[in-house]
Coordinates of C-alpha atoms in Angstrom, one line a residue:
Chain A
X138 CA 84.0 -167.0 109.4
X139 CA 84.7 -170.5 109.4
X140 CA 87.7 -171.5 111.5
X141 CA 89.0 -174.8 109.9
X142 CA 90.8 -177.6 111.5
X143 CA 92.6 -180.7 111.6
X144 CA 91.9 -184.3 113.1
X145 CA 94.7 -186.9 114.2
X146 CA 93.2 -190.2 114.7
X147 CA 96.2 -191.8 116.7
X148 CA 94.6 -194.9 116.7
X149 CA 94.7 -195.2 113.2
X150 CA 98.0 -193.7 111.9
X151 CA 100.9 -196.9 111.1
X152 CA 103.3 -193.9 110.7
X153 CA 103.5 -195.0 107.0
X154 CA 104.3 -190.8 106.3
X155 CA 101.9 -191.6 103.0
X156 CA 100.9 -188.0 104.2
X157 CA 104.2 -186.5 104.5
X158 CA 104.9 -187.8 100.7
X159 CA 101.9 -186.8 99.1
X160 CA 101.8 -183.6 100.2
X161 CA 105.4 -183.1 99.1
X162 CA 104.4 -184.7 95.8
X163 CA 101.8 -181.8 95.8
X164 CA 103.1 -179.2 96.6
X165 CA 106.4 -179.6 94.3
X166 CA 109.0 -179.4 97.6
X167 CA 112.6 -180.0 97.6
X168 CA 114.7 -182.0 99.8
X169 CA 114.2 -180.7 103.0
X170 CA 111.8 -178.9 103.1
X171 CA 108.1 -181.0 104.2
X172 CA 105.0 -179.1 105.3
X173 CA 103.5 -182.6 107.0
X174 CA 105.8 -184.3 109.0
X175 CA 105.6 -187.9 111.0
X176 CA 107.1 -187.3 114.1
X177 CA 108.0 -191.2 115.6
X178 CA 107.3 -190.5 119.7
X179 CA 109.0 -192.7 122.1
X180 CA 108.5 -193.7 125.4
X181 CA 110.2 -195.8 127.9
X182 CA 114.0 -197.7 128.2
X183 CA 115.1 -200.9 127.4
X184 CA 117.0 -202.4 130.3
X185 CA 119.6 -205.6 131.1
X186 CA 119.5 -206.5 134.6
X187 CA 122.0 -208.6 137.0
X188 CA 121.2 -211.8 135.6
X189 CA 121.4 -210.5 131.5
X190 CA 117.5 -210.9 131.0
X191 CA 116.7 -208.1 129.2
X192 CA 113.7 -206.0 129.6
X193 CA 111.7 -203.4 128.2
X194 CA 109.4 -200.8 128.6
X195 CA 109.7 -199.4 125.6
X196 CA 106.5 -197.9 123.6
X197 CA 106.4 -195.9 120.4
X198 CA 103.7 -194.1 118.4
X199 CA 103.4 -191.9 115.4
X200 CA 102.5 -187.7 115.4
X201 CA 101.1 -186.6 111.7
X202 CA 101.4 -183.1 112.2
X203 CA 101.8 -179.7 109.8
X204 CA 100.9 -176.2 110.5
X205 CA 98.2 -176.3 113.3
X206 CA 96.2 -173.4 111.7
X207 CA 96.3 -172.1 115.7
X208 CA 93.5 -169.3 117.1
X209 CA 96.3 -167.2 118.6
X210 CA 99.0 -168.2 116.4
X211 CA 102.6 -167.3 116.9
X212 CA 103.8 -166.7 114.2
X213 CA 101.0 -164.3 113.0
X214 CA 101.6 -162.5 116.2
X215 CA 105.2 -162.0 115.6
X216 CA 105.2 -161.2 112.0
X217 CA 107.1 -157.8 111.5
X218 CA 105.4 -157.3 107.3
X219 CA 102.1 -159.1 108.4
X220 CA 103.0 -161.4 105.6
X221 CA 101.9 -164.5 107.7
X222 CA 98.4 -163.8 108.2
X223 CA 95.7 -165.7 109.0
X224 CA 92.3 -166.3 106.4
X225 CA 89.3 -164.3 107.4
X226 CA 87.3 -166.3 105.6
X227 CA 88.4 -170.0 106.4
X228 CA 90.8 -169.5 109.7
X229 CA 93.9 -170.7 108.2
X230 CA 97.0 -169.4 108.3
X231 CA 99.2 -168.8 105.5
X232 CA 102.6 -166.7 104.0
X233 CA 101.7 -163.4 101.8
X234 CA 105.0 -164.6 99.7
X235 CA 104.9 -160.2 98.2
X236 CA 105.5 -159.2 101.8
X237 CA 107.5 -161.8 103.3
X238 CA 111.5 -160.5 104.4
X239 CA 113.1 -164.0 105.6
X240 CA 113.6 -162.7 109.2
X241 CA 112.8 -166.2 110.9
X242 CA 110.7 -165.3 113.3
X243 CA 107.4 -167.2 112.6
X244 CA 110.0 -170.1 112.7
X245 CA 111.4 -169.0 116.0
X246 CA 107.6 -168.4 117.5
X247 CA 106.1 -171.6 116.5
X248 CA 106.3 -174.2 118.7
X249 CA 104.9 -176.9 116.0
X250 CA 107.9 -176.6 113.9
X251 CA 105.6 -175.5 111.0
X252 CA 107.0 -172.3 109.2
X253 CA 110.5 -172.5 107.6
X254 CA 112.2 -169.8 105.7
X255 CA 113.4 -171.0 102.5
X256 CA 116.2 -169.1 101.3
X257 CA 116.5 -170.3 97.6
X258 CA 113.0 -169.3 97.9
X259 CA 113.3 -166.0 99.9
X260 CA 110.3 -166.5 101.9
X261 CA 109.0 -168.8 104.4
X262 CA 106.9 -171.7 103.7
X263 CA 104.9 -173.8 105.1
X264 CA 101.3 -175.4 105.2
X265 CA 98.6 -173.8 104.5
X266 CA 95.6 -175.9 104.2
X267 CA 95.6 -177.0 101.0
X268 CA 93.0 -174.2 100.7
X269 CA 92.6 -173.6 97.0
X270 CA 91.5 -177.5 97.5
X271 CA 89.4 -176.5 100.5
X272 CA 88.0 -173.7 98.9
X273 CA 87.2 -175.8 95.6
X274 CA 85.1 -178.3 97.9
X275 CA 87.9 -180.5 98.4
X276 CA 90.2 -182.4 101.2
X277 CA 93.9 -181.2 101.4
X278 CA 95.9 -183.6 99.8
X279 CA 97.1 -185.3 103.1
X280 CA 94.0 -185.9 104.2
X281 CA 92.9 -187.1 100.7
X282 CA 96.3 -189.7 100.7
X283 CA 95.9 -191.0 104.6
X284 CA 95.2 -195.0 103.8
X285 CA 94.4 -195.4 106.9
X286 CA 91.9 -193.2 107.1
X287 CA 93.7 -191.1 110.1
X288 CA 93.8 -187.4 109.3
X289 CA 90.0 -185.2 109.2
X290 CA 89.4 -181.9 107.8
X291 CA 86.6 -179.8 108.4
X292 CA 85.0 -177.1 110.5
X293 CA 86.7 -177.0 114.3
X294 CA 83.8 -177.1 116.0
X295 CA 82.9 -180.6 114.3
X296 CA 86.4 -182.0 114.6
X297 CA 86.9 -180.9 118.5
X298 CA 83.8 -183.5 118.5
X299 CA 86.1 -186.4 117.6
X300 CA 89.5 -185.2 120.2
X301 CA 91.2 -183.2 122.1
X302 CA 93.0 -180.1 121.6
X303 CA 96.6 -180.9 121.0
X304 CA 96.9 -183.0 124.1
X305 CA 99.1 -185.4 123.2
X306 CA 103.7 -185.6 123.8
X307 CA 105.3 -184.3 122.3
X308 CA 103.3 -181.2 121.8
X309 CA 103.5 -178.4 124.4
X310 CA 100.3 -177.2 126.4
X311 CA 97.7 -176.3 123.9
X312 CA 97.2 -173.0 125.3
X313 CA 100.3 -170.9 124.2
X314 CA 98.5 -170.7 120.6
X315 CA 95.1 -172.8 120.8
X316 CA 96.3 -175.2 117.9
X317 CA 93.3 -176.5 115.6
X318 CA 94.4 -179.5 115.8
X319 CA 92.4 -181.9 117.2
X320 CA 93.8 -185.6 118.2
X321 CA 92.5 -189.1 119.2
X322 CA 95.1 -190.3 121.5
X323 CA 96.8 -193.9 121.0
X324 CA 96.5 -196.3 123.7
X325 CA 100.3 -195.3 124.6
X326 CA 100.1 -191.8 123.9
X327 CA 101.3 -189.6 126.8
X328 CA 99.9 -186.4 127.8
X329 CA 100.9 -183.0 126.3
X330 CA 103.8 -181.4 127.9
X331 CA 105.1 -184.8 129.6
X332 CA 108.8 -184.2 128.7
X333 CA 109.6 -188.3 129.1
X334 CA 108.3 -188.9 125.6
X335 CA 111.1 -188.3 122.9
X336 CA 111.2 -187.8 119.5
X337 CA 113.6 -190.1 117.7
X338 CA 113.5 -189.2 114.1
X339 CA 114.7 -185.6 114.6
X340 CA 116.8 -185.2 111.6
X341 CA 114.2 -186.1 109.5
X342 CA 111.4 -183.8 110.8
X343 CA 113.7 -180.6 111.6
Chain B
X1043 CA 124.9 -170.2 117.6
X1044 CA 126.7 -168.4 114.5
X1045 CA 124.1 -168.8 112.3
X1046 CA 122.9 -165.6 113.9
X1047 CA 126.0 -163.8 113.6
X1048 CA 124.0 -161.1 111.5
X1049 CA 122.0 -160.5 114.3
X1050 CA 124.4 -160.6 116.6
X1051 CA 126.7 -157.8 114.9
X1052 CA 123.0 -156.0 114.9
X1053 CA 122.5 -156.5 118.5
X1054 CA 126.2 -156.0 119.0
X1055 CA 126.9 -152.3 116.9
X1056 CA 123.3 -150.7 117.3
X1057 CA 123.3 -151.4 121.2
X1058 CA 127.0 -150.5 121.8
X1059 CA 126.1 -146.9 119.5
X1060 CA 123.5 -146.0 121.5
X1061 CA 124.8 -146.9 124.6
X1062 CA 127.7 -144.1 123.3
X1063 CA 125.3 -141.8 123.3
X1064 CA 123.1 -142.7 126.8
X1065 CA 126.9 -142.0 127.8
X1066 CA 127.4 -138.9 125.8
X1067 CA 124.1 -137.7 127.8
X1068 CA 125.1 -138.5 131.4
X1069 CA 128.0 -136.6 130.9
X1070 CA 126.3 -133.8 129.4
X1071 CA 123.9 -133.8 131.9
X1072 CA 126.2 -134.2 134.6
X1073 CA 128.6 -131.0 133.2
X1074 CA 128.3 -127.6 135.3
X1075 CA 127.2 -124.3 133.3
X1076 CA 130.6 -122.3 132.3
X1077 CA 131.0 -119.6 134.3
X1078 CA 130.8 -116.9 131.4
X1079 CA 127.0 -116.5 131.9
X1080 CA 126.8 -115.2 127.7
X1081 CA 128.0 -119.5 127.4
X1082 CA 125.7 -122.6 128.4
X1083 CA 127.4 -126.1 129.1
X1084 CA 129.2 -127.4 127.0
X1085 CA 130.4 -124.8 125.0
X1086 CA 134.0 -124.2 123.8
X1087 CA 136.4 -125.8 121.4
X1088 CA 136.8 -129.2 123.0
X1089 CA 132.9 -129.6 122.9
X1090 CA 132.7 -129.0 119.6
X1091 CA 135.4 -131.3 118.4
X1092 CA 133.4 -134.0 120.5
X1093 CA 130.4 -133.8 118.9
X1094 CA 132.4 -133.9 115.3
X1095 CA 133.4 -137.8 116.8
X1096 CA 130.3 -138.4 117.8
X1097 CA 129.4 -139.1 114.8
X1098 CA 131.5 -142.5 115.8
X1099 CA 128.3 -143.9 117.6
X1100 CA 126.1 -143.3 114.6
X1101 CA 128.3 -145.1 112.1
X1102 CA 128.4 -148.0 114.5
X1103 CA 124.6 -148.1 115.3
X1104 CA 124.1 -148.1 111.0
X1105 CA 126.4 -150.4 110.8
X1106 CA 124.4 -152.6 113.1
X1107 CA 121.6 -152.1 110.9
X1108 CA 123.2 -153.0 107.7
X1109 CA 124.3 -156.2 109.4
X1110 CA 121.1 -156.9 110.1
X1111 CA 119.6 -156.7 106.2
X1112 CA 122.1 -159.7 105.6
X1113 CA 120.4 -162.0 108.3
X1114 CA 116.8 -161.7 105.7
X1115 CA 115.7 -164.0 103.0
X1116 CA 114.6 -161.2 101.1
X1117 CA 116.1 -157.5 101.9
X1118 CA 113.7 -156.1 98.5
X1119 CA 110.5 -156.3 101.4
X1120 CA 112.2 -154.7 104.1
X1121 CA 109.7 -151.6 104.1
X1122 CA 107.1 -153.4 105.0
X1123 CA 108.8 -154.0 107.9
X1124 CA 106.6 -151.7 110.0
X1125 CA 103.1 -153.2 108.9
X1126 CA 102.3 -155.0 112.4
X1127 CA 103.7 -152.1 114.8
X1128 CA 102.0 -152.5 118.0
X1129 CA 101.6 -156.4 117.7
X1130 CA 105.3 -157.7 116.3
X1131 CA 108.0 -157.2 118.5
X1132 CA 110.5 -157.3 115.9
X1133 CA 108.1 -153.9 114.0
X1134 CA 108.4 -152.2 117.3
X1135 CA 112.0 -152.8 117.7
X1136 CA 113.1 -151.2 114.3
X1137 CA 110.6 -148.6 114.6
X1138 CA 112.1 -147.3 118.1
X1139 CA 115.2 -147.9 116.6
X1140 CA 115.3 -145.6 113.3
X1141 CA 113.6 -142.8 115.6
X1142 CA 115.9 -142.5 118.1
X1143 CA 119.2 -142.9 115.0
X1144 CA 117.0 -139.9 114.0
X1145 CA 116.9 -138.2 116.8
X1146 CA 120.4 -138.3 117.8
X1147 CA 121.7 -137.6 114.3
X1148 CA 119.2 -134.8 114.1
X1149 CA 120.8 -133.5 117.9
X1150 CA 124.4 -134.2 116.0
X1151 CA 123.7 -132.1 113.2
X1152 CA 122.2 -129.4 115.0
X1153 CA 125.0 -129.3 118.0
X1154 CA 127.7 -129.1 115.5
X1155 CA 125.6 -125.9 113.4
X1156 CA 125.3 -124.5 116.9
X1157 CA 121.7 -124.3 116.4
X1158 CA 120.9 -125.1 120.0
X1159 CA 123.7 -124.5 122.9
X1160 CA 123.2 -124.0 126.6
X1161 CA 120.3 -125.8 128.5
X1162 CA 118.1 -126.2 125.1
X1163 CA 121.2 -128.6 124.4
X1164 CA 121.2 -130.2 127.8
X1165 CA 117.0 -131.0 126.9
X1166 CA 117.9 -132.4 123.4
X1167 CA 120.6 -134.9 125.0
X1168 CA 117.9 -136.0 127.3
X1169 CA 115.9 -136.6 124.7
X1170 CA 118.2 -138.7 122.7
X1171 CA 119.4 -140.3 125.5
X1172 CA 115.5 -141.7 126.3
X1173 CA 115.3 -142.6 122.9
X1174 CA 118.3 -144.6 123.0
X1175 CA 117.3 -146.1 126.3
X1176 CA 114.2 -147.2 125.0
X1177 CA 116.1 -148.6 121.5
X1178 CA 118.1 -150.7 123.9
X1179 CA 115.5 -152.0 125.7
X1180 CA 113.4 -152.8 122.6
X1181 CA 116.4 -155.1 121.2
X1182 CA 115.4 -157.1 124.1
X1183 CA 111.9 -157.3 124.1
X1184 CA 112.0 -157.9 120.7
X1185 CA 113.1 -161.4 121.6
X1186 CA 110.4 -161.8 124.4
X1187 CA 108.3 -164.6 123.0
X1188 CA 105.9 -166.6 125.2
X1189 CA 107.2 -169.8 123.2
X1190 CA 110.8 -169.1 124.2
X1191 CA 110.5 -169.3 127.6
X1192 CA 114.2 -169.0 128.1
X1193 CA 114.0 -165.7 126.7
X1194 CA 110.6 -164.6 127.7
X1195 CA 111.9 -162.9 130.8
X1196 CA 113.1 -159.9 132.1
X1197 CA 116.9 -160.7 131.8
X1198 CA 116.5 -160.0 128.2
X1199 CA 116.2 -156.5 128.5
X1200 CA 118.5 -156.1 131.2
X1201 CA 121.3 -158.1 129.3
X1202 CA 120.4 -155.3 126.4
X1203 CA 120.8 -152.4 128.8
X1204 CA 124.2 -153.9 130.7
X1205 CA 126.0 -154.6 127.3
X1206 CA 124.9 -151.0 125.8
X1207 CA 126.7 -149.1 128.8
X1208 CA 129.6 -151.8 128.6
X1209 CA 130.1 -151.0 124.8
X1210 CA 129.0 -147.3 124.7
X1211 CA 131.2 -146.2 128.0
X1212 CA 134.1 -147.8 125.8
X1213 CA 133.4 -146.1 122.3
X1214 CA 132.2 -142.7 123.9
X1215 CA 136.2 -143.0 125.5
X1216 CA 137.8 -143.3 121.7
X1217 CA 135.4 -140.6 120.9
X1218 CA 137.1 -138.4 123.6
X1219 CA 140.0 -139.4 122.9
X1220 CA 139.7 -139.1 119.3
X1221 CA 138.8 -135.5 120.0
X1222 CA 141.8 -135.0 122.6
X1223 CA 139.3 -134.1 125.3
X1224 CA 140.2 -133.3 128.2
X1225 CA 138.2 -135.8 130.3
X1226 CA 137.0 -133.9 133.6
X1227 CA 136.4 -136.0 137.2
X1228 CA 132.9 -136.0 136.5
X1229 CA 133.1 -137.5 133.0
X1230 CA 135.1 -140.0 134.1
X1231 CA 132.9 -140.9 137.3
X1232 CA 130.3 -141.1 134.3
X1233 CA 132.3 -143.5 132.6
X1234 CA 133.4 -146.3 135.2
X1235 CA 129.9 -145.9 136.5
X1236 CA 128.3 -146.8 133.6
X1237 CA 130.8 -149.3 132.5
X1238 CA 130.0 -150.5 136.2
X1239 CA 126.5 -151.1 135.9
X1240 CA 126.5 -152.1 132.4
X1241 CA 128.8 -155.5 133.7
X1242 CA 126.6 -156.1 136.5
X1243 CA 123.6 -155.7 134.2
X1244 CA 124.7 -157.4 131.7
X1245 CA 126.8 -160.4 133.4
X1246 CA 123.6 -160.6 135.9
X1247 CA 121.1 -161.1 132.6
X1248 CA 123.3 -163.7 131.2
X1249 CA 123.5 -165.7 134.5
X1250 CA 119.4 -165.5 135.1
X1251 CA 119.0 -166.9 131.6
X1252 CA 121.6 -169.7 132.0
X1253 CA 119.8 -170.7 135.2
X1254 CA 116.6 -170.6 133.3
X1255 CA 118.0 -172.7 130.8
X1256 CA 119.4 -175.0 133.4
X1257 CA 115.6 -176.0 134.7
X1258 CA 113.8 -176.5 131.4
X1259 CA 113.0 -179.4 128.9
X1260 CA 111.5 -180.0 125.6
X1261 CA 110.9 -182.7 124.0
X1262 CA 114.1 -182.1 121.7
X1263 CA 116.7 -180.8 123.7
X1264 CA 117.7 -181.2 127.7
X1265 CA 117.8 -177.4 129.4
X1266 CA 120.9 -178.3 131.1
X1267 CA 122.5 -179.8 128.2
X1268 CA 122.5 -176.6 126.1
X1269 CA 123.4 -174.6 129.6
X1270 CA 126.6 -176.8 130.1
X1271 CA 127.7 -176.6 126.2
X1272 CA 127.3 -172.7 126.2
X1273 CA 128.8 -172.1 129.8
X1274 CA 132.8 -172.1 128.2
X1275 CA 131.8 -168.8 125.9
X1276 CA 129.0 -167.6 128.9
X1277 CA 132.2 -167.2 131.5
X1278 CA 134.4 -166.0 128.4
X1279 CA 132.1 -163.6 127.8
X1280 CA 132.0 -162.8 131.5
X1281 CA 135.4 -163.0 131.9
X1282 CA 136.0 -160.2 128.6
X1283 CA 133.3 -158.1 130.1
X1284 CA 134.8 -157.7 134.0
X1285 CA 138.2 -157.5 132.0
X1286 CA 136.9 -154.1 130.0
X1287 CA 135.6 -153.0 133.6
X1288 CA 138.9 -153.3 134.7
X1289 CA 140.5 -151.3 131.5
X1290 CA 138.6 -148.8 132.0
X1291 CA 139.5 -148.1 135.5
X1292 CA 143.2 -148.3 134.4
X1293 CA 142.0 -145.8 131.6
X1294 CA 141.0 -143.4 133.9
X1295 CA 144.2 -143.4 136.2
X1296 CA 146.3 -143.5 133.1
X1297 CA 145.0 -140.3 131.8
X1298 CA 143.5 -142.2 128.7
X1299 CA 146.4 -143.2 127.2
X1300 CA 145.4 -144.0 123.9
X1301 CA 146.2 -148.3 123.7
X1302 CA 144.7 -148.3 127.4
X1303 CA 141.0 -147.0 124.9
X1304 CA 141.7 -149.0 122.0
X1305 CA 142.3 -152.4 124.1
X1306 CA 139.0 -151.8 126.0
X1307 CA 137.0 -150.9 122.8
X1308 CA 138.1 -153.8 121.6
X1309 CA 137.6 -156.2 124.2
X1310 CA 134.5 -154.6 125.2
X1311 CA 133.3 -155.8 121.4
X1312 CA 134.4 -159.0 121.9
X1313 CA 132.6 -159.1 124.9
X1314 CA 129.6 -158.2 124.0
X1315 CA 129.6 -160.0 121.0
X1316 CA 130.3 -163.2 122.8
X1317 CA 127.5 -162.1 125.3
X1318 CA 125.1 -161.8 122.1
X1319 CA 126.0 -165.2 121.0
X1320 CA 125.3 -167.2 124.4
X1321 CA 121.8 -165.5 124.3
X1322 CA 121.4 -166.8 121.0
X1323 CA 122.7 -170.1 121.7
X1324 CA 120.1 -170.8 124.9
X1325 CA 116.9 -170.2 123.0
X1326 CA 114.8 -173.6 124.1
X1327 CA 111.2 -173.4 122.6
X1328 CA 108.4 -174.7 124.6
X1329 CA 107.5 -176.6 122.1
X1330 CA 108.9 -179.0 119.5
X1331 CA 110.9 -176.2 117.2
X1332 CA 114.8 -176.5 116.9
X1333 CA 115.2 -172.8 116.8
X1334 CA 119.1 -173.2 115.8

């Protein structure tokens, strides 16, 4: 078994959400519903002192993140119909749409914000690797779409060679479900679990 | 919040019927043997018209579980609902839960043929009654999720158990009443206990999660925030639940007069129901999921 994973090159990504786009391009989705989201992290206050001079310590960077394809994953564990189950062959995880009831509790579990459930649909959804690509040879179709050449695909032992385990804010610590998703930290990147970084686009990635 | 009213009717109904029952059981339990030695416990006329109402607790607990099919996305898959028993919490739950319905409607059904009487009754009861105990308490664990920390504690449970006694002391009363039983001292010592524990219980679960709440962050939403937006419906729910405890003392010295049961069937609902929706409402991921 190959376990497959994803790499975020934080030193790459402009936040462009090319990714995000594509993939929602691909995959035929409807407002509201994305599989690859951009989270926009920030950092820091802007403050006006005594004197008026304003001053700032502001920083900002972007998260490219989808369904983490985690060792332990949540929502697998919790999954009542075993309809979120995770590939034998290639590690990813993924929604057996024949089984699935609606219940919400992958949703509730995860703690990437990955699985949804889509009630026109009657199932949840979310990412699952692109893998008929993957299995045909091929990159998923965010990786394929990144112009900046900041999302990698390929075997987790290879991509834990270019970062770290989800170690970045505003990502909890990687241990709850071993996320495969491996990440090259921008310069202003803070460290997983620091609750001062903030994300600022929340109606647009929840 | 009431997003999850669905669940919360199903939290709400199936913990407040078996609770009726874990009730139904104490005072069974509790009840001397007759003194005509040819007659076990809970013999006699008045018994039997009890255990006709008691179908009262069963209707309620079904009714919880009918309120839960509207909370899916898809009710056609719900038999595959027990496929990951022994790893999903939510499998285990509502495999606990249809065997102890079973059970007690198999213990109804045979109590009102008669088939079993006397201390072989007084075994079944205890049997029904662990069953229910250990439906109750798998409502809570069901929601024990190491990416919730707010409900991955031991208040869960005990919230479960508190607001079954506080609901099922209550609809075991219009069941007796229902069936003009005479309620002896020690049924009535059954009831204000229970109803006494099941507000301590349940008010002390909802206070350790809100102080839970109080001291955690994530990257989305402020611990304290959500414990100060939810705290007007925590103390009304508090506030309904010490209110039933006080009914049902009144109850007892009024000789159950009948508005004295309804009023604190009713506000013991309401109670619990509020209870239910405060646990939904303080669910804080670890991570960055918006559960509601």
């Amino acid at each position: 078994m190959v376990q497959y994973a994803f790499h975020f090159d934080g030193t790459r990504c402009t936040g462009c959400k090319t990714c995000e786009m594509a993939c929602k391009d691909y995959k035929d989705l409807r407002v509201g519903i994305a599989y690859r989201k951009v989270y926009e992290v920030t950092v820091g206050e802007t403050t006006k002192d005594a004197q008026g001079y304003i001053s700032t310590q502001c920083v900002s960077y972007p998260l490219s993140m989808s369904c983490n394809h985690c060792d332990e994953a949540a929502c697998v564990h919790v999954c009542p119909t075993s309809a979120m189950h995770k590939d034998k062959e290639t590690g990813l995880v993924s929604v057996d749409t024949s089984k699935c009831i609606g219940c919400g509790y992958c949703h509730m579990a995860c703690p990437y914000n990955a699985p949804k459930v889509d009630r026109e649909k009657g199932h949840s959804v979310k990412c699952d690797g692109c893998a008929e690509r993957v299995s045909a040879g091929e990159m998923p179709i965010c990786v394929r779409a990144c112009p900046a050449r900041a999302l990698s695909f390929g075997e987790a032992s290879k991509m834990s060679l270019q970062g770290e385990r989800g170690n970045i804010a505003p990502l909890c610590d990687p241990s709850y479900t071993n996320p495969n998703l491996y990440i090259t930290p921008s310069k202003d990147a803070l460290p997983a679990n620091d609750m001062s970084a903030k994300i600022v686009n929340p109606l647009e990635v929840l | 919040m009431f997003s999850e009213l669905p669940l919360a009717l199903f939290t709400t109904c199936a913990s407040i019927g078996a609770g009726a029952f874990i009730v139904h059981a104490c005072d069974m339990l509790t009840q001397k043997d007759s003194a005509d030695s040819s007659q076990g416990a809970c013999e006699g006329a008045e018994s039997q018209r009890l255990i006709s109402y008691m179908a009262l607790p069963l209707v309620v607990t079904v009714a919880g579980f009918i309120a839960a099919f509207f909370h899916l996305a898809q009710v056609s898959h719900a038999m595959y609902v027990f496929a990951n028993v022994g790893s999903s919490p939510l499998s285990n739950e509502i495999l606990v839960g249809c065997i102890a319905t079973l059970v007690a409607f198999i213990y109804w059904i045979l109590v009102i043929r008669r088939v079993i009487t006397g201390q072989t009754r007084k075994w079944c009861v205890a049997v029904v009654a662990v069953c229910e105990v250990l439906f109750v308490l798998f409502m809570g664990f069901a929601y024990m999720m190491p990416t919730i920390p707010t409900w991955n504690t031991i208040a869960s449970p005990l919230q479960m158990l508190g607001l079954s006694l506080v609901g099922g002391q209550a609809l075991y009363a219009v069941a007796l009443g229902i069936a003009r039983t005479s309620v002896t001292r020690v049924a009535g010592t059954v009831l204000l206990v229970s109803s006494l524990i099941g507000t301590l219980c349940a008010i002390g679960g909802l206070g350790i999660q809100m102080m839970i709440t109080n001291g955690l962050a994530n990257p989305l939403v402020d611990g304290s925030l959500l414990a100060s937006e939810t705290m007007p419906i925590c103390i009304g729910a508090s506030v309904l639940l010490v209110v039933a405890l006080g009914l049902g003392v009144a109850r007892s010295r009024s000789s159950y007069h009948t508005s004295i049961v309804a009023g604190q069937m009713c506000v013991s609902f309401a109670g619990v129901l509020c209870a239910r929706f405060v646990f939904y409402a303080l669910a804080l991921s670890a991570g960055i999921a918006l559960i509601y």
